[in-house]
Structures are given as C-alpha cells and as structure tokens.
mmCIF file of C-alpha atoms and ligand atoms in Angstrom:
data_model
loop_
_atom_site.group_PDB
_atom_site.id
_atom_site.type_symbol
_atom_site.label_atom_id
_atom_site.label_comp_id
_atom_site.label_asym_id
_atom_site.label_seq_id
_atom_site.Cartn_x
_atom_site.Cartn_y
_atom_site.Cartn_z
ATOM 1 C CA UNK A 794 -16.953 13.513 5.309
ATOM 2 C CA UNK A 795 -14.027 17.020 5.760
ATOM 3 C CA UNK A 796 -10.181 16.959 7.986
ATOM 4 C CA UNK A 797 -12.129 18.780 10.904
ATOM 5 C CA UNK A 798 -14.665 16.002 10.887
ATOM 6 C CA UNK A 799 -11.406 13.760 11.634
ATOM 7 C CA UNK A 800 -10.633 15.601 15.518
ATOM 8 C CA UNK A 801 -12.221 13.734 17.880
ATOM 9 C CA UNK A 802 -14.452 16.219 20.900
ATOM 10 C CA UNK A 803 -14.037 14.973 24.188
ATOM 11 C CA UNK A 804 -13.352 11.661 24.979
ATOM 12 C CA UNK A 805 -16.117 10.212 27.252
ATOM 13 C CA UNK A 806 -13.507 6.859 28.337
ATOM 14 C CA UNK A 807 -10.452 6.510 30.101
ATOM 15 C CA UNK A 808 -8.363 3.230 30.046
ATOM 16 C CA UNK A 809 -4.575 3.441 31.853
ATOM 17 C CA UNK A 810 -2.851 0.319 30.417
ATOM 18 C CA UNK A 811 -3.370 -2.397 27.783
ATOM 19 C CA UNK A 812 -2.237 -3.664 24.090
ATOM 20 C CA UNK A 813 -3.372 -4.153 20.912
ATOM 21 C CA UNK A 814 -2.327 -6.225 18.386
ATOM 22 C CA UNK A 815 -2.835 -6.482 14.159
ATOM 23 C CA UNK A 816 -1.950 -7.445 11.006
ATOM 24 C CA UNK A 817 -1.799 -5.006 7.383
ATOM 25 C CA UNK A 818 -1.602 -6.208 4.414
ATOM 26 C CA UNK A 819 0.288 -4.658 1.358
ATOM 27 C CA UNK A 820 -1.513 -3.324 -1.933
ATOM 28 C CA UNK A 821 -0.678 -3.687 -5.121
ATOM 29 C CA UNK A 822 -1.449 -0.178 -7.426
ATOM 30 C CA UNK A 823 -3.449 -1.523 -10.941
ATOM 31 C CA UNK A 824 -3.518 1.986 -11.528
ATOM 32 C CA UNK A 825 -0.537 3.480 -10.098
ATOM 33 C CA UNK A 826 -0.954 6.518 -6.918
ATOM 34 C CA UNK A 827 2.412 8.691 -8.531
ATOM 35 C CA UNK A 828 2.677 12.235 -7.209
ATOM 36 C CA UNK A 829 1.157 14.817 -4.491
ATOM 37 C CA UNK A 830 0.604 18.044 -2.992
ATOM 38 C CA UNK A 831 1.295 19.176 0.736
ATOM 39 C CA UNK A 832 0.062 17.342 3.133
ATOM 40 C CA UNK A 833 -0.186 13.294 1.551
ATOM 41 C CA UNK A 834 -2.879 14.421 -0.639
ATOM 42 C CA UNK A 835 -2.857 12.538 -4.248
ATOM 43 C CA UNK A 836 -2.156 14.139 -7.863
ATOM 44 C CA UNK A 837 -4.462 11.679 -8.787
ATOM 45 C CA UNK A 838 -6.694 8.315 -7.543
ATOM 46 C CA UNK A 839 -4.940 5.321 -7.626
ATOM 47 C CA UNK A 840 -7.079 2.143 -7.225
ATOM 48 C CA UNK A 841 -5.330 -1.252 -5.398
ATOM 49 C CA UNK A 842 -5.384 -4.660 -4.810
ATOM 50 C CA UNK A 843 -5.000 -5.626 -1.383
ATOM 51 C CA UNK A 844 -2.715 -8.798 -0.563
ATOM 52 C CA UNK A 845 -3.297 -11.376 1.257
ATOM 53 C CA UNK A 846 0.405 -13.012 2.808
ATOM 54 C CA UNK A 847 3.235 -9.786 2.053
ATOM 55 C CA UNK A 848 1.743 -8.379 5.588
ATOM 56 C CA UNK A 849 3.628 -6.239 8.674
ATOM 57 C CA UNK A 850 2.122 -7.933 12.560
ATOM 58 C CA UNK A 851 2.218 -5.360 15.237
ATOM 59 C CA UNK A 852 1.889 -4.891 18.701
ATOM 60 C CA UNK A 853 1.024 -1.187 20.658
ATOM 61 C CA UNK A 854 1.271 -1.889 24.764
ATOM 62 C CA UNK A 855 0.075 1.586 25.567
ATOM 63 C CA UNK A 856 0.407 3.197 29.112
ATOM 64 C CA UNK A 857 -0.618 6.156 30.962
ATOM 65 C CA UNK A 858 2.707 8.627 32.009
ATOM 66 C CA UNK A 859 2.977 11.560 34.387
ATOM 67 C CA UNK A 860 3.601 13.478 32.292
ATOM 68 C CA UNK A 861 2.223 14.198 28.500
ATOM 69 C CA UNK A 862 5.892 16.812 27.485
ATOM 70 C CA UNK A 863 5.472 15.177 24.158
ATOM 71 C CA UNK A 864 5.706 11.421 22.515
ATOM 72 C CA UNK A 865 7.601 8.436 24.206
ATOM 73 C CA UNK A 866 8.339 4.967 22.808
ATOM 74 C CA UNK A 867 10.679 1.937 22.474
ATOM 75 C CA UNK A 868 10.462 0.532 18.793
ATOM 76 C CA UNK A 869 11.230 -3.400 18.247
ATOM 77 C CA UNK A 870 11.420 -4.571 15.071
ATOM 78 C CA UNK A 871 11.832 -8.907 15.223
ATOM 79 C CA UNK A 872 11.388 -8.688 18.734
ATOM 80 C CA UNK A 873 14.757 -6.131 19.100
ATOM 81 C CA UNK A 874 15.511 -2.111 19.249
ATOM 82 C CA UNK A 875 15.478 -0.608 16.237
ATOM 83 C CA UNK A 876 16.808 2.298 16.012
ATOM 84 C CA UNK A 877 17.213 2.769 12.004
ATOM 85 C CA UNK A 878 13.029 2.828 12.118
ATOM 86 C CA UNK A 879 12.385 5.509 14.489
ATOM 87 C CA UNK A 880 12.388 8.228 12.209
ATOM 88 C CA UNK A 881 9.923 7.497 10.717
ATOM 89 C CA UNK A 882 7.644 6.758 12.897
ATOM 90 C CA UNK A 883 7.922 9.790 14.648
ATOM 91 C CA UNK A 884 7.396 11.783 11.880
ATOM 92 C CA UNK A 885 3.845 9.928 11.416
ATOM 93 C CA UNK A 886 2.853 10.084 15.550
ATOM 94 C CA UNK A 887 3.666 14.486 14.469
ATOM 95 C CA UNK A 888 1.374 13.586 11.219
ATOM 96 C CA UNK A 889 -0.991 12.238 12.751
ATOM 97 C CA UNK A 890 -0.665 14.160 16.814
ATOM 98 C CA UNK A 891 -3.253 16.604 16.000
ATOM 99 C CA UNK A 892 -5.935 13.575 15.062
ATOM 100 C CA UNK A 893 -5.209 11.856 18.060
ATOM 101 C CA UNK A 894 -4.961 14.352 21.409
ATOM 102 C CA UNK A 895 -4.838 11.347 24.028
ATOM 103 C CA UNK A 896 -1.027 10.301 21.641
ATOM 104 C CA UNK A 897 0.994 12.091 24.461
ATOM 105 C CA UNK A 898 -0.706 11.133 27.051
ATOM 106 C CA UNK A 899 0.914 7.075 27.121
ATOM 107 C CA UNK A 900 3.622 5.503 26.184
ATOM 108 C CA UNK A 901 3.399 3.353 23.818
ATOM 109 C CA UNK A 902 5.386 -0.429 23.089
ATOM 110 C CA UNK A 903 5.189 -0.718 19.029
ATOM 111 C CA UNK A 904 6.296 -4.706 18.433
ATOM 112 C CA UNK A 905 6.216 -5.308 14.231
ATOM 113 C CA UNK A 906 7.276 -7.698 11.994
ATOM 114 C CA UNK A 907 7.034 -8.993 8.697
ATOM 115 C CA UNK A 908 5.549 -11.572 6.917
ATOM 116 C CA UNK A 909 7.735 -11.503 4.362
ATOM 117 C CA UNK A 910 11.831 -11.710 3.852
ATOM 118 C CA UNK A 911 13.622 -9.294 5.382
ATOM 119 C CA UNK A 912 15.315 -6.862 2.908
ATOM 120 C CA UNK A 913 13.661 -8.578 0.157
ATOM 121 C CA UNK A 914 13.079 -5.093 -1.690
ATOM 122 C CA UNK A 915 8.961 -4.457 -1.268
ATOM 123 C CA UNK A 916 7.897 -2.439 0.707
ATOM 124 C CA UNK A 917 7.106 -2.959 3.874
ATOM 125 C CA UNK A 918 5.872 1.019 4.608
ATOM 126 C CA UNK A 919 2.010 0.343 3.576
ATOM 127 C CA UNK A 920 1.372 -2.011 5.217
ATOM 128 C CA UNK A 921 3.417 -1.060 8.529
ATOM 129 C CA UNK A 922 1.780 2.247 8.515
ATOM 130 C CA UNK A 923 -2.048 0.668 8.197
ATOM 131 C CA UNK A 924 -0.568 -1.530 11.439
ATOM 132 C CA UNK A 925 -0.224 1.121 13.055
ATOM 133 C CA UNK A 926 -2.898 3.047 12.481
ATOM 134 C CA UNK A 927 -5.011 0.147 13.511
ATOM 135 C CA UNK A 928 -3.836 -0.118 16.343
ATOM 136 C CA UNK A 929 -4.159 3.425 17.339
ATOM 137 C CA UNK A 930 -7.897 3.593 15.960
ATOM 138 C CA UNK A 931 -8.604 0.004 18.420
ATOM 139 C CA UNK A 932 -7.200 2.892 21.630
ATOM 140 C CA UNK A 933 -9.076 6.050 19.740
ATOM 141 C CA UNK A 934 -12.368 3.204 19.851
ATOM 142 C CA UNK A 935 -11.138 2.272 23.807
ATOM 143 C CA UNK A 936 -11.856 5.612 24.199
ATOM 144 C CA UNK A 937 -14.555 6.450 22.947
ATOM 145 C CA UNK A 938 -16.806 3.265 22.457
ATOM 146 C CA UNK A 939 -19.729 4.763 20.609
ATOM 147 C CA UNK A 940 -17.157 5.446 17.869
ATOM 148 C CA UNK A 941 -19.058 3.353 14.193
ATOM 149 C CA UNK A 942 -16.970 0.708 11.930
ATOM 150 C CA UNK A 943 -17.885 3.221 10.027
ATOM 151 C CA UNK A 944 -15.903 6.648 11.207
ATOM 152 C CA UNK A 945 -13.351 4.319 12.674
ATOM 153 C CA UNK A 946 -11.705 2.505 8.629
ATOM 154 C CA UNK A 947 -11.961 5.415 7.151
ATOM 155 C CA UNK A 948 -10.061 7.146 10.199
ATOM 156 C CA UNK A 949 -7.416 4.195 9.956
ATOM 157 C CA UNK A 950 -7.292 4.784 6.371
ATOM 158 C CA UNK A 951 -6.764 8.301 6.725
ATOM 159 C CA UNK A 952 -4.130 8.329 9.695
ATOM 160 C CA UNK A 953 -2.205 5.224 7.386
ATOM 161 C CA UNK A 954 -2.075 7.730 4.159
ATOM 162 C CA UNK A 955 0.112 10.294 6.998
ATOM 163 C CA UNK A 956 2.459 7.554 7.211
ATOM 164 C CA UNK A 957 3.133 6.668 3.866
ATOM 165 C CA UNK A 958 0.133 7.596 0.965
ATOM 166 C CA UNK A 959 -0.410 4.176 -0.226
ATOM 167 C CA UNK A 960 -0.664 2.943 3.266
ATOM 168 C CA UNK A 961 -4.595 4.742 3.189
ATOM 169 C CA UNK A 962 -5.269 1.240 0.336
ATOM 170 C CA UNK A 963 -4.229 -1.353 2.997
ATOM 171 C CA UNK A 964 -6.837 -0.988 5.532
ATOM 172 C CA UNK A 965 -9.803 -2.037 3.695
ATOM 173 C CA UNK A 966 -9.815 -5.834 0.777
ATOM 174 C CA UNK A 967 -9.606 -6.058 -1.412
ATOM 175 C CA UNK A 968 -9.978 -3.500 -4.250
ATOM 176 C CA UNK A 969 -9.471 -0.121 -3.130
ATOM 177 C CA UNK A 970 -10.645 3.716 -4.132
ATOM 178 C CA UNK A 971 -8.089 6.448 -2.992
ATOM 179 C CA UNK A 972 -8.576 10.039 -4.422
ATOM 180 C CA UNK A 973 -11.401 11.514 -5.302
ATOM 181 C CA UNK A 974 -12.841 10.226 -9.235
ATOM 182 C CA UNK A 975 -16.479 11.272 -10.831
ATOM 183 C CA UNK A 976 -17.436 7.967 -11.105
ATOM 184 C CA UNK A 977 -16.534 6.304 -8.355
ATOM 185 C CA UNK A 978 -18.923 7.343 -5.328
ATOM 186 C CA UNK A 979 -17.697 8.421 -2.278
ATOM 187 C CA UNK A 980 -14.096 8.913 -3.829
ATOM 188 C CA UNK A 981 -11.526 11.165 -1.073
ATOM 189 C CA UNK A 982 -7.939 12.344 -1.265
ATOM 190 C CA UNK A 983 -8.518 11.170 2.268
ATOM 191 C CA UNK A 984 -8.053 7.577 2.513
ATOM 192 C CA UNK A 985 -9.359 4.740 1.352
ATOM 193 C CA UNK A 986 -12.293 3.535 -0.048
ATOM 194 C CA UNK A 987 -12.904 -0.279 -1.037
ATOM 195 C CA UNK A 988 -14.704 -0.575 -4.643
ATOM 196 C CA UNK A 989 -18.579 -0.280 -3.925
ATOM 197 C CA UNK A 990 -18.388 -1.753 -7.634
ATOM 198 C CA UNK A 991 -19.574 -5.639 -8.380
ATOM 199 C CA UNK A 992 -15.675 -7.232 -8.932
ATOM 200 C CA UNK A 993 -16.116 -9.642 -11.262
ATOM 201 C CA UNK A 994 -15.782 -13.486 -10.185
ATOM 202 C CA UNK A 995 -12.644 -14.010 -12.319
ATOM 203 C CA UNK A 996 -10.185 -11.461 -10.349
ATOM 204 C CA UNK A 997 -12.366 -11.597 -6.349
ATOM 205 C CA UNK A 998 -8.959 -14.155 -6.129
ATOM 206 C CA UNK A 999 -6.477 -12.836 -9.164
ATOM 207 C CA UNK A 1000 -2.980 -14.428 -8.388
ATOM 208 C CA UNK A 1001 0.634 -11.570 -7.295
ATOM 209 C CA UNK A 1002 3.888 -13.992 -7.665
ATOM 210 C CA UNK A 1003 5.707 -11.659 -6.832
ATOM 211 C CA UNK A 1004 9.195 -12.132 -8.523
ATOM 212 C CA UNK A 1005 12.500 -10.980 -6.651
ATOM 213 C CA UNK A 1006 13.999 -9.266 -9.221
ATOM 214 C CA UNK A 1007 16.582 -7.059 -7.344
ATOM 215 C CA UNK A 1008 16.822 -6.923 -2.837
ATOM 216 C CA UNK A 1009 18.728 -4.506 -2.475
ATOM 217 C CA UNK A 1010 18.122 -0.414 -1.677
ATOM 218 C CA UNK A 1011 16.907 1.111 -4.102
ATOM 219 C CA UNK A 1012 18.205 5.061 -5.231
ATOM 220 C CA UNK A 1013 15.399 7.325 -5.088
ATOM 221 C CA UNK A 1014 12.852 6.686 -2.533
ATOM 222 C CA UNK A 1015 9.331 6.824 -3.613
ATOM 223 C CA UNK A 1016 9.491 10.228 -1.705
ATOM 224 C CA UNK A 1017 11.666 12.299 -3.743
ATOM 225 C CA UNK A 1018 10.604 10.211 -6.703
ATOM 226 C CA UNK A 1019 6.804 11.741 -5.936
ATOM 227 C CA UNK A 1020 8.474 14.641 -5.320
ATOM 228 C CA UNK A 1021 10.467 14.864 -9.169
ATOM 229 C CA UNK A 1022 6.155 15.179 -9.985
ATOM 230 C CA UNK A 1023 6.170 19.235 -9.516
ATOM 231 C CA UNK A 1024 7.791 20.644 -12.377
ATOM 232 C CA UNK A 1025 7.039 17.785 -14.577
ATOM 233 C CA UNK A 1026 6.635 18.459 -18.789
ATOM 234 C CA UNK A 1027 4.044 15.565 -18.352
ATOM 235 C CA UNK A 1028 2.672 15.380 -15.179
ATOM 236 C CA UNK A 1029 -0.927 17.140 -16.139
ATOM 237 C CA UNK A 1030 -1.676 14.955 -18.800
ATOM 238 C CA UNK A 1031 -1.042 12.070 -17.104
ATOM 239 C CA UNK A 1032 -2.954 13.140 -13.827
ATOM 240 C CA UNK A 1033 -5.809 13.071 -17.107
ATOM 241 C CA UNK A 1034 -4.603 9.621 -18.111
ATOM 242 C CA UNK A 1035 -4.896 8.446 -14.226
ATOM 243 C CA UNK A 1036 -8.615 9.033 -14.124
ATOM 244 C CA UNK A 1037 -9.818 7.634 -17.539
ATOM 245 C CA UNK A 1038 -7.603 4.658 -16.209
ATOM 246 C CA UNK A 1039 -9.330 4.570 -12.846
ATOM 247 C CA UNK A 1040 -12.782 4.573 -15.688
ATOM 248 C CA UNK A 1041 -11.441 1.584 -17.715
ATOM 249 C CA UNK A 1042 -10.764 0.047 -14.776
ATOM 250 C CA UNK A 1043 -13.532 0.030 -12.909
ATOM 251 C CA UNK A 1044 -15.683 -1.931 -15.754
ATOM 252 C CA UNK A 1045 -13.167 -4.216 -16.627
ATOM 253 C CA UNK A 1046 -13.357 -5.280 -13.829
ATOM 254 C CA UNK A 1047 -17.009 -5.311 -13.166
ATOM 255 C CA UNK A 1048 -17.116 -7.271 -16.995
ATOM 256 C CA UNK A 1049 -15.014 -9.727 -16.196
ATOM 257 C CA UNK A 1050 -12.896 -7.884 -19.123
ATOM 258 C CA UNK A 1051 -9.498 -9.855 -18.815
ATOM 259 C CA UNK A 1052 -7.477 -8.059 -21.861
ATOM 260 C CA UNK A 1053 -8.720 -5.057 -21.153
ATOM 261 C CA UNK A 1054 -7.639 -5.123 -17.598
ATOM 262 C CA UNK A 1055 -4.013 -6.569 -18.369
ATOM 263 C CA UNK A 1056 -3.965 -3.511 -21.267
ATOM 264 C CA UNK A 1057 -4.782 -0.450 -18.335
ATOM 265 C CA UNK A 1058 -2.797 -2.668 -15.541
ATOM 266 C CA UNK A 1059 1.112 -3.191 -17.898
ATOM 267 C CA UNK A 1060 0.442 0.849 -19.139
ATOM 268 C CA UNK A 1061 0.008 2.153 -15.613
ATOM 269 C CA UNK A 1062 3.418 -0.272 -14.603
ATOM 270 C CA UNK A 1063 5.479 1.340 -18.510
ATOM 271 C CA UNK A 1064 3.913 5.050 -17.934
ATOM 272 C CA UNK A 1065 5.219 4.968 -13.841
ATOM 273 C CA UNK A 1066 8.637 4.081 -15.307
ATOM 274 C CA UNK A 1067 8.499 6.551 -17.678
ATOM 275 C CA UNK A 1068 7.733 9.483 -15.509
ATOM 276 C CA UNK A 1069 10.930 8.663 -13.740
ATOM 277 C CA UNK A 1070 13.052 8.440 -16.739
ATOM 278 C CA UNK A 1071 11.423 11.275 -17.759
ATOM 279 C CA UNK A 1072 12.008 13.478 -14.109
ATOM 280 C CA UNK A 1073 14.911 16.552 -13.991
ATOM 281 C CA UNK A 1074 16.898 14.340 -11.973
ATOM 282 C CA UNK A 1075 16.154 10.642 -13.143
ATOM 283 C CA UNK A 1076 16.458 7.882 -12.530
ATOM 284 C CA UNK A 1077 16.058 3.926 -13.552
ATOM 285 C CA UNK A 1078 14.571 1.691 -10.668
ATOM 286 C CA UNK A 1079 14.404 -1.638 -13.042
ATOM 287 C CA UNK A 1080 16.707 -3.424 -14.241
ATOM 288 C CA UNK A 1081 17.605 -6.021 -16.614
ATOM 289 C CA UNK A 1082 16.088 -8.347 -15.314
ATOM 290 C CA UNK A 1083 13.049 -6.514 -15.402
ATOM 291 C CA UNK A 1084 13.303 -6.488 -18.933
ATOM 292 C CA UNK A 1085 13.542 -9.855 -19.428
ATOM 293 C CA UNK A 1086 10.916 -11.089 -17.477
ATOM 294 C CA UNK A 1087 8.580 -8.570 -19.159
ATOM 295 C CA UNK A 1088 9.770 -9.689 -22.816
ATOM 296 C CA UNK A 1089 8.901 -13.455 -21.497
ATOM 297 C CA UNK A 1090 5.397 -12.062 -20.445
ATOM 298 C CA UNK A 1091 4.306 -11.118 -23.502
ATOM 299 C CA UNK A 1092 5.659 -14.478 -25.173
ATOM 300 C CA UNK A 1093 4.473 -16.999 -22.822
ATOM 301 C CA UNK A 1094 1.299 -14.653 -23.226
ATOM 302 C CA UNK A 1095 1.065 -14.784 -27.717
ATOM 303 C CA UNK A 1096 2.221 -18.226 -27.516
ATOM 304 C CA UNK A 1097 -0.569 -19.686 -25.519
ATOM 305 C CA UNK A 1098 -3.254 -16.898 -24.873
ATOM 306 C CA UNK A 1099 -3.034 -17.075 -21.099
ATOM 307 C CA UNK A 1100 -4.478 -14.649 -19.807
ATOM 308 C CA UNK A 1101 -1.256 -13.067 -17.709
ATOM 309 C CA UNK A 1102 0.588 -9.319 -17.290
ATOM 310 C CA UNK A 1103 3.070 -7.788 -15.080
ATOM 311 C CA UNK A 1104 3.231 -4.633 -12.171
ATOM 312 C CA UNK A 1105 5.869 -2.883 -10.899
ATOM 313 C CA UNK A 1106 6.203 -0.692 -7.723
ATOM 314 C CA UNK A 1107 8.803 1.500 -7.449
ATOM 315 C CA UNK A 1108 11.467 -1.032 -7.998
ATOM 316 C CA UNK A 1109 12.572 -4.277 -9.609
ATOM 317 C CA UNK A 1110 10.736 -6.509 -9.228
ATOM 318 C CA UNK A 1111 7.524 -8.279 -11.105
ATOM 319 C CA UNK A 1112 5.078 -8.242 -10.202
ATOM 320 C CA UNK A 1113 2.723 -10.978 -12.216
ATOM 321 C CA UNK A 1114 -0.877 -11.394 -12.269
ATOM 322 C CA UNK A 1115 -3.438 -13.628 -13.470
ATOM 323 C CA UNK A 1116 -6.248 -15.475 -12.161
ATOM 324 C CA UNK A 1117 -6.885 -18.851 -10.346
ATOM 325 C CA UNK A 1118 -7.806 -20.617 -12.590
ATOM 326 C CA UNK A 1119 -4.098 -20.908 -14.447
ATOM 327 C CA UNK A 1120 -2.402 -20.923 -12.004
ATOM 328 C CA UNK A 1121 -0.827 -24.574 -12.550
ATOM 329 C CA UNK A 1122 -0.140 -23.349 -15.278
ATOM 330 C CA UNK A 1123 1.160 -19.697 -14.764
ATOM 331 C CA UNK A 1124 3.631 -21.826 -12.289
ATOM 332 C CA UNK A 1125 4.882 -23.760 -14.145
ATOM 333 C CA UNK A 1126 6.114 -20.750 -16.335
ATOM 334 C CA UNK A 1127 7.482 -19.220 -13.842
ATOM 335 C CA UNK A 1128 9.402 -21.610 -12.208
ATOM 336 C CA UNK A 1129 10.605 -23.130 -16.224
ATOM 337 C CA UNK A 1130 11.370 -19.879 -17.607
ATOM 338 C CA UNK A 1131 11.267 -16.280 -15.135
ATOM 339 C CA UNK A 1132 13.391 -17.580 -12.110
ATOM 340 C CA UNK A 1133 17.305 -17.454 -13.256
ATOM 341 C CA UNK A 1134 15.706 -13.543 -13.211
ATOM 342 C CA UNK A 1135 15.760 -13.718 -9.502
ATOM 343 C CA UNK A 1136 17.874 -13.393 -6.948
ATOM 344 C CA UNK A 1137 18.703 -16.469 -5.421
ATOM 345 C CA UNK A 1138 15.911 -17.691 -6.922
ATOM 346 C CA UNK A 1139 13.282 -15.874 -5.221
ATOM 347 C CA UNK A 1140 9.680 -14.804 -5.232
ATOM 348 C CA UNK A 1141 6.105 -14.486 -3.069
ATOM 349 C CA UNK A 1142 3.130 -15.851 -3.771
ATOM 350 C CA UNK A 1143 0.871 -14.040 -3.128
ATOM 351 C CA UNK A 1144 -3.510 -12.842 -3.699
ATOM 352 C CA UNK A 1145 -6.294 -10.406 -3.423
ATOM 353 C CA UNK A 1146 -6.874 -10.579 0.039
ATOM 354 C CA UNK A 1147 -9.499 -8.853 2.508
ATOM 355 C CA UNK A 1148 -7.743 -5.592 4.478
ATOM 356 C CA UNK A 1149 -6.303 -5.923 8.080
ATOM 357 C CA UNK A 1150 -7.358 -8.229 11.076
ATOM 358 C CA UNK A 1151 -7.278 -8.052 14.069
ATOM 359 C CA UNK A 1152 -5.815 -9.745 16.721
ATOM 360 C CA UNK A 1153 -6.262 -9.736 19.901
HETATM 361 C C1 LIG B 589 4.927 3.380 -7.261
HETATM 362 O O1 LIG B 589 3.157 5.221 -0.980
HETATM 363 O O2 LIG B 589 4.667 4.610 -0.825
HETATM 364 O O3 LIG B 589 3.959 2.512 -5.093
HETATM 365 O O4 LIG B 589 4.077 8.092 -0.491
HETATM 366 O O5 LIG B 589 6.181 9.241 -0.171
HETATM 367 O O6 LIG B 589 4.495 7.716 1.267
HETATM 368 P P1 LIG B 589 5.208 7.400 0.170
HETATM 369 O O7 LIG B 589 4.771 6.902 -1.543
HETATM 370 P P2 LIG B 589 4.711 6.099 -1.222
HETATM 371 O O8 LIG B 589 4.554 5.882 -2.686
HETATM 372 C C2 LIG B 589 4.207 4.890 -3.500
HETATM 373 C C3 LIG B 589 3.447 4.574 -5.794
HETATM 374 C C4 LIG B 589 4.120 3.390 -5.731
HETATM 375 C C5 LIG B 589 2.524 3.474 -6.671
HETATM 376 C C6 LIG B 589 1.179 3.492 -5.712
HETATM 377 O O9 LIG B 589 1.095 2.395 -4.676
HETATM 378 O O10 LIG B 589 0.601 3.853 -6.398
#
C-alpha cells in the first residue's frame, strides 16, 4: 500500500450531521522510535504493547456548513474550551487534509478527555491523535460505506501517525509494529500493523505499572528530540540496532522468553536516553528518582528471581513491566520500596489491551 492508495476517490454517500465517539489507548514502546525523516516517516521500526487503562475518549460531532473555505472546529477538553490544544489539532488537520477531502465541508466539535490524571507526565498525544483519527475514519466510512475493515484500520493508523508518530501504534492491540522490517510481514513506515506472529501466553496479559516520578512539563519535547537524531554521531548504528532488537524481541515474544525480553527492553530504554545525552545540544530527561527506581528493580530481580523490568519513554516516569503471575509480589514491592520515589506516591496500574473501541 502506498500513500496514493489512501487518497479516496469520489464518495458514494452524503451525510449532513451526526456524531461518533471512540476511545483509544496509550501504548508503550519496547523497541523505541527515536528519529524520523520528512512526513513522519520513522528512521527505524518500533514495536509496542497497546495499553488498556490509559485512554483518550473523544466525541466528534460534525455538521455540513455553507462555505468550504478552510477547516473549522471547536475544541473542548473535559467539557471546557481549550485554546492551548488548538495549534496541534490545526497542524494535524492540515497534514491529513489531502487524504480526507471532506474536511472542509463540515464544522466539527471535538470533545475530548483522558482517563489518566491531568498533567501526570503521561503523553496524551498518542491516544489523543488515535481517538481523533478513528472518529474521522468513521465519518469517511459513512461517506464510503463499501470501505473494508482492513482499509479503515490501516488508514486510521496512517492518519494518527501524521498527528504523532507513536499514535499509529494506538489503533490496534495488543502488540503493534510500525516501520518497515524485513522479518515482519506487512510492516510499513506508513502505519502500524498488529504483530501477526504468535504471542506467548506469558506476554498476553503483561502488566505495566507506571510510576509517576515527575509530572512537570518536559524541558525538551519528543519532536525536538527526534530532530536531534539528524547528524547525531551514533544515529546510523542506533537505527541498525533497532532492526536487530526487533528481530530478537519478536523471537522472545513468540517463545515466551522473558529473560531475553527483559534484556532487550531495558537496553532499548537506556539507549533511548543515551541518544538524548549524546545529542548536540545534549539533554537529560531522567531524574534522580528514575535511577533510584531502576537500581531497586535490578536488586529486587536479583534477590528474588522475579522477572520484573523497566522501560522509559521520553520522560522521567518509569514503566514497570511484569507477567500477571507475579503481580501480587511486584505490587507489594512497588508499595514497599518504590512509592517514596513517586511524586505524591502516585502510580497507575495498566496492562496490555486490545486497541481503540467505538462508543457510539
Ligand atoms: C520515546 O510519537 O511523541 O515515546 O512523532 O514527534 O509526535 P512525534 O513523537 P512521539 O515520539 C515518541 C517517542 C518515544 C518512543 C516510542 O514511543 O516509540
């Protein structure tokens, strides 16, 4: 499939007014996307667990308007107008306009909220862009009822990617690959695809407890961080490593090899942050408590043999990953030893989930 296949031919149906509602989850990358080319094309393939509880819920109301000069929308966050979110949505609409020719024909009201606490330091761009993309595809399907499910989901992921790269992995569950990889059939730089290999039982209901270390605004956005991979001294080697790690984690996921999984996931998290520290200008997003938590996890794993590990996204929070079978022990450990490193003792319990859900 190429970008051209995602530009619709004439629509067969007409609708004037209505609304849709979708929830879309966050996702946590196991092999990280860090570095991109023009038009949101990733520099390397990535793979993620789709989450279940951290979600954005978005209602999109549409009404045909008289004029067709420009995109018009109202934006509500938690029921209130939210001016600060508008530029991101405007940019998204501009990027997707060529693929959704109906956009200028309607006035939209976007009403959105998250299930996770406000300013928890959890990025809502992945779930937010995914939920909006699903709604827009619902409208396109009204205009073209012959659309297949396959096209619907692929194009939703494609649109979400244009909003925020990692958002393309928030459409489907439960393990998603984004970016062309020699060993993943159907993989594409244009959209995320569900991992088609067997996922061993141990990984099917994997837990992700997100420790909220720092809820403040990040000093360096992901978009700026990606940009710093241009001309980065280790970039090419890093991109090649991501291909190798994706092959290795694919095998671990299929075989249920938790210890190989842990080695890849933790190395990926630290490599991501190493890329930040070796960018020019360089920066550090981890906080002292991030390192405290990592060291405690390593000690606990060594002392008990319980297969718990961590990963990080572009921030200070720590995602603690573990099989469901050891959930009681790990939650006991988190409460006893890690809570003191969390801001206001806060953490969020999540787990592998199934992807976006329609609520209409
Ligand atoms: C560290 O998807 O937030 O979480 O495409 O610029 O919106 P943009 O970046 P974004 O980057 C996410 C980076 C990451 C790793 C990952 O999710 O793979």
